PDB file of C-alpha atoms in Angstrom:
ATOM      1  CA  UNK A  15     -55.407  32.685   9.003  1.00 68.00           C
ATOM      2  CA  UNK A  16     -57.553  30.684  11.576  1.00 68.00           C
ATOM      3  CA  UNK A  17     -54.453  29.259  12.288  1.00 78.00           C
ATOM      4  CA  UNK A  18     -53.281  32.586  13.148  1.00 76.00           C
ATOM      5  CA  UNK A  19     -55.795  33.100  15.260  1.00 79.00           C
ATOM      6  CA  UNK A  20     -56.395  30.938  17.549  1.00 84.00           C
ATOM      7  CA  UNK A  21     -59.848  29.254  15.834  1.00 81.00           C
ATOM      8  CA  UNK A  22     -60.873  25.813  13.028  1.00 86.00           C
ATOM      9  CA  UNK A  23     -61.543  27.493   9.238  1.00 80.00           C
ATOM     10  CA  UNK A  24     -64.897  26.503   9.545  1.00 84.00           C
ATOM     11  CA  UNK A  25     -65.489  28.680  13.124  1.00 84.00           C
ATOM     12  CA  UNK A  26     -63.424  32.006  11.160  1.00 79.00           C
ATOM     13  CA  UNK A  27     -65.712  30.927   7.760  1.00 78.00           C
ATOM     14  CA  UNK A  28     -69.361  31.345   9.780  1.00 82.00           C
ATOM     15  CA  UNK A  29     -67.800  34.548  12.412  1.00 80.00           C
ATOM     16  CA  UNK A  30     -67.294  35.860   8.701  1.00 76.00           C
ATOM     17  CA  UNK A  31     -71.110  35.329   6.164  1.00 76.00           C
ATOM     18  CA  UNK A  32     -72.605  36.420  10.276  1.00 78.00           C
ATOM     19  CA  UNK A  33     -70.728  39.519  10.472  1.00 76.00           C
ATOM     20  CA  UNK A  34     -69.208  40.501   7.186  1.00 68.00           C
ATOM     21  CA  UNK A  35     -71.185  41.974   3.699  1.00 69.00           C
ATOM     22  CA  UNK A  36     -69.904  39.280   1.244  1.00 71.00           C
ATOM     23  CA  UNK A  37     -69.100  35.245   2.131  1.00 76.00           C
ATOM     24  CA  UNK A  38     -65.016  34.439   3.564  1.00 78.00           C
ATOM     25  CA  UNK A  39     -65.369  32.460  -0.111  1.00 81.00           C
ATOM     26  CA  UNK A  40     -65.870  35.579  -2.052  1.00 84.00           C
ATOM     27  CA  UNK A  41     -63.512  38.115  -0.517  1.00 82.00           C
ATOM     28  CA  UNK A  42     -60.339  35.013  -0.869  1.00 85.00           C
ATOM     29  CA  UNK A  43     -61.197  35.293  -4.379  1.00 91.00           C
ATOM     30  CA  UNK A  44     -61.312  39.378  -4.080  1.00 91.00           C
ATOM     31  CA  UNK A  45     -57.884  39.477  -2.305  1.00 90.00           C
ATOM     32  CA  UNK A  46     -56.134  36.608  -4.514  1.00 94.00           C
ATOM     33  CA  UNK A  47     -57.433  38.012  -7.578  1.00 96.00           C
ATOM     34  CA  UNK A  48     -56.238  41.510  -6.504  1.00 95.00           C
ATOM     35  CA  UNK A  49     -52.268  40.089  -5.470  1.00 96.00           C
ATOM     36  CA  UNK A  50     -52.516  38.373  -8.584  1.00 96.00           C
ATOM     37  CA  UNK A  51     -52.632  41.678 -10.708  1.00 95.00           C
ATOM     38  CA  UNK A  52     -50.182  42.205  -8.912  1.00 95.00           C
ATOM     39  CA  UNK A  53     -47.337  39.826  -9.510  1.00 97.00           C
ATOM     40  CA  UNK A  54     -49.014  40.083 -13.210  1.00 96.00           C
ATOM     41  CA  UNK A  55     -47.621  43.091 -13.309  1.00 93.00           C
ATOM     42  CA  UNK A  56     -44.590  43.184 -11.210  1.00 95.00           C
ATOM     43  CA  UNK A  57     -42.886  40.315 -12.120  1.00 95.00           C
ATOM     44  CA  UNK A  58     -42.244  38.405 -15.638  1.00 94.00           C
ATOM     45  CA  UNK A  59     -43.814  34.593 -13.829  1.00 96.00           C
ATOM     46  CA  UNK A  60     -45.825  32.333 -15.907  1.00 96.00           C
ATOM     47  CA  UNK A  61     -48.710  33.417 -14.978  1.00 96.00           C
ATOM     48  CA  UNK A  62     -49.523  29.502 -14.162  1.00 97.00           C
ATOM     49  CA  UNK A  63     -46.754  30.387 -11.709  1.00 97.00           C
ATOM     50  CA  UNK A  64     -49.136  33.346 -10.910  1.00 97.00           C
ATOM     51  CA  UNK A  65     -51.916  30.961 -10.362  1.00 97.00           C
ATOM     52  CA  UNK A  66     -49.669  28.392  -7.758  1.00 97.00           C
ATOM     53  CA  UNK A  67     -48.853  31.162  -6.022  1.00 96.00           C
ATOM     54  CA  UNK A  68     -52.149  32.244  -4.983  1.00 96.00           C
ATOM     55  CA  UNK A  69     -53.916  29.407  -4.510  1.00 94.00           C
ATOM     56  CA  UNK A  70     -54.736  27.892  -7.675  1.00 96.00           C
ATOM     57  CA  UNK A  71     -54.494  24.487  -8.488  1.00 95.00           C
ATOM     58  CA  UNK A  72     -55.244  24.870 -12.023  1.00 95.00           C
ATOM     59  CA  UNK A  73     -54.446  27.332 -14.125  1.00 94.00           C
ATOM     60  CA  UNK A  74     -57.762  27.456 -16.057  1.00 96.00           C
ATOM     61  CA  UNK A  75     -59.758  27.785 -12.905  1.00 96.00           C
ATOM     62  CA  UNK A  76     -58.058  30.678 -12.187  1.00 97.00           C
ATOM     63  CA  UNK A  77     -58.328  32.286 -16.028  1.00 96.00           C
ATOM     64  CA  UNK A  78     -62.208  32.119 -15.450  1.00 96.00           C
ATOM     65  CA  UNK A  79     -62.162  33.685 -12.285  1.00 96.00           C
ATOM     66  CA  UNK A  80     -59.598  36.504 -13.378  1.00 96.00           C
ATOM     67  CA  UNK A  81     -61.497  37.186 -16.461  1.00 95.00           C
ATOM     68  CA  UNK A  82     -64.693  37.758 -15.108  1.00 94.00           C
ATOM     69  CA  UNK A  83     -62.941  39.689 -12.505  1.00 94.00           C
ATOM     70  CA  UNK A  84     -61.657  42.219 -15.122  1.00 94.00           C
ATOM     71  CA  UNK A  85     -63.189  41.642 -18.800  1.00 93.00           C
ATOM     72  CA  UNK A  86     -59.024  40.440 -19.376  1.00 93.00           C
ATOM     73  CA  UNK A  87     -57.002  37.296 -19.579  1.00 94.00           C
ATOM     74  CA  UNK A  88     -54.318  37.468 -17.052  1.00 96.00           C
ATOM     75  CA  UNK A  89     -51.941  37.750 -20.335  1.00 93.00           C
ATOM     76  CA  UNK A  90     -53.718  40.564 -21.379  1.00 93.00           C
ATOM     77  CA  UNK A  91     -53.487  42.158 -18.425  1.00 94.00           C
ATOM     78  CA  UNK A  92     -50.239  41.662 -18.101  1.00 92.00           C
ATOM     79  CA  UNK A  93     -49.098  43.463 -21.172  1.00 90.00           C
ATOM     80  CA  UNK A  94     -51.619  46.505 -21.142  1.00 83.00           C
ATOM     81  CA  UNK A  95     -51.939  47.755 -17.530  1.00 61.00           C
ATOM     82  CA  UNK A  96     -48.989  49.595 -16.231  1.00 44.00           C
ATOM     83  CA  UNK A  97     -50.557  49.370 -12.959  1.00 48.00           C
ATOM     84  CA  UNK A  98     -53.146  46.379 -11.308  1.00 48.00           C
ATOM     85  CA  UNK A  99     -56.567  48.167 -10.911  1.00 54.00           C
ATOM     86  CA  UNK A 100     -59.134  46.200  -8.092  1.00 57.00           C
ATOM     87  CA  UNK A 101     -61.683  44.509  -9.656  1.00 56.00           C
ATOM     88  CA  UNK A 102     -64.949  46.052 -10.878  1.00 53.00           C
ATOM     89  CA  UNK A 103     -67.631  46.904  -8.978  1.00 50.00           C
ATOM     90  CA  UNK A 104     -69.694  44.629  -8.428  1.00 49.00           C
ATOM     91  CA  UNK A 105     -70.902  41.419  -5.780  1.00 45.00           C
ATOM     92  CA  UNK A 106     -67.301  40.320  -5.761  1.00 46.00           C
ATOM     93  CA  UNK A 107     -66.241  43.965  -4.963  1.00 48.00           C
ATOM     94  CA  UNK A 108     -66.802  43.749  -0.776  1.00 45.00           C
ATOM     95  CA  UNK A 109     -64.159  42.710   0.452  1.00 44.00           C
TER      96      UNK A 109
END
């Protein structure tokens, strides 16, 4: 993202933190998890591959973040929902 607007990553984070309602990191996690939810419902990719595609190098970290946001594991989310839902309201859903 920083490259697209011709700035450094750190400068983008500072600007975001000054003007946003949430931290850059928190918004990034939320965006990744929304995309992961879409991939879980729309594809048959293994959870490990979904984690990698949204930027998690460790599937366990992805699962922990996903459970924190959606209150179910990625596998249960895939089998229990017809369409992706946004993360529950709270501090992580301000983006």
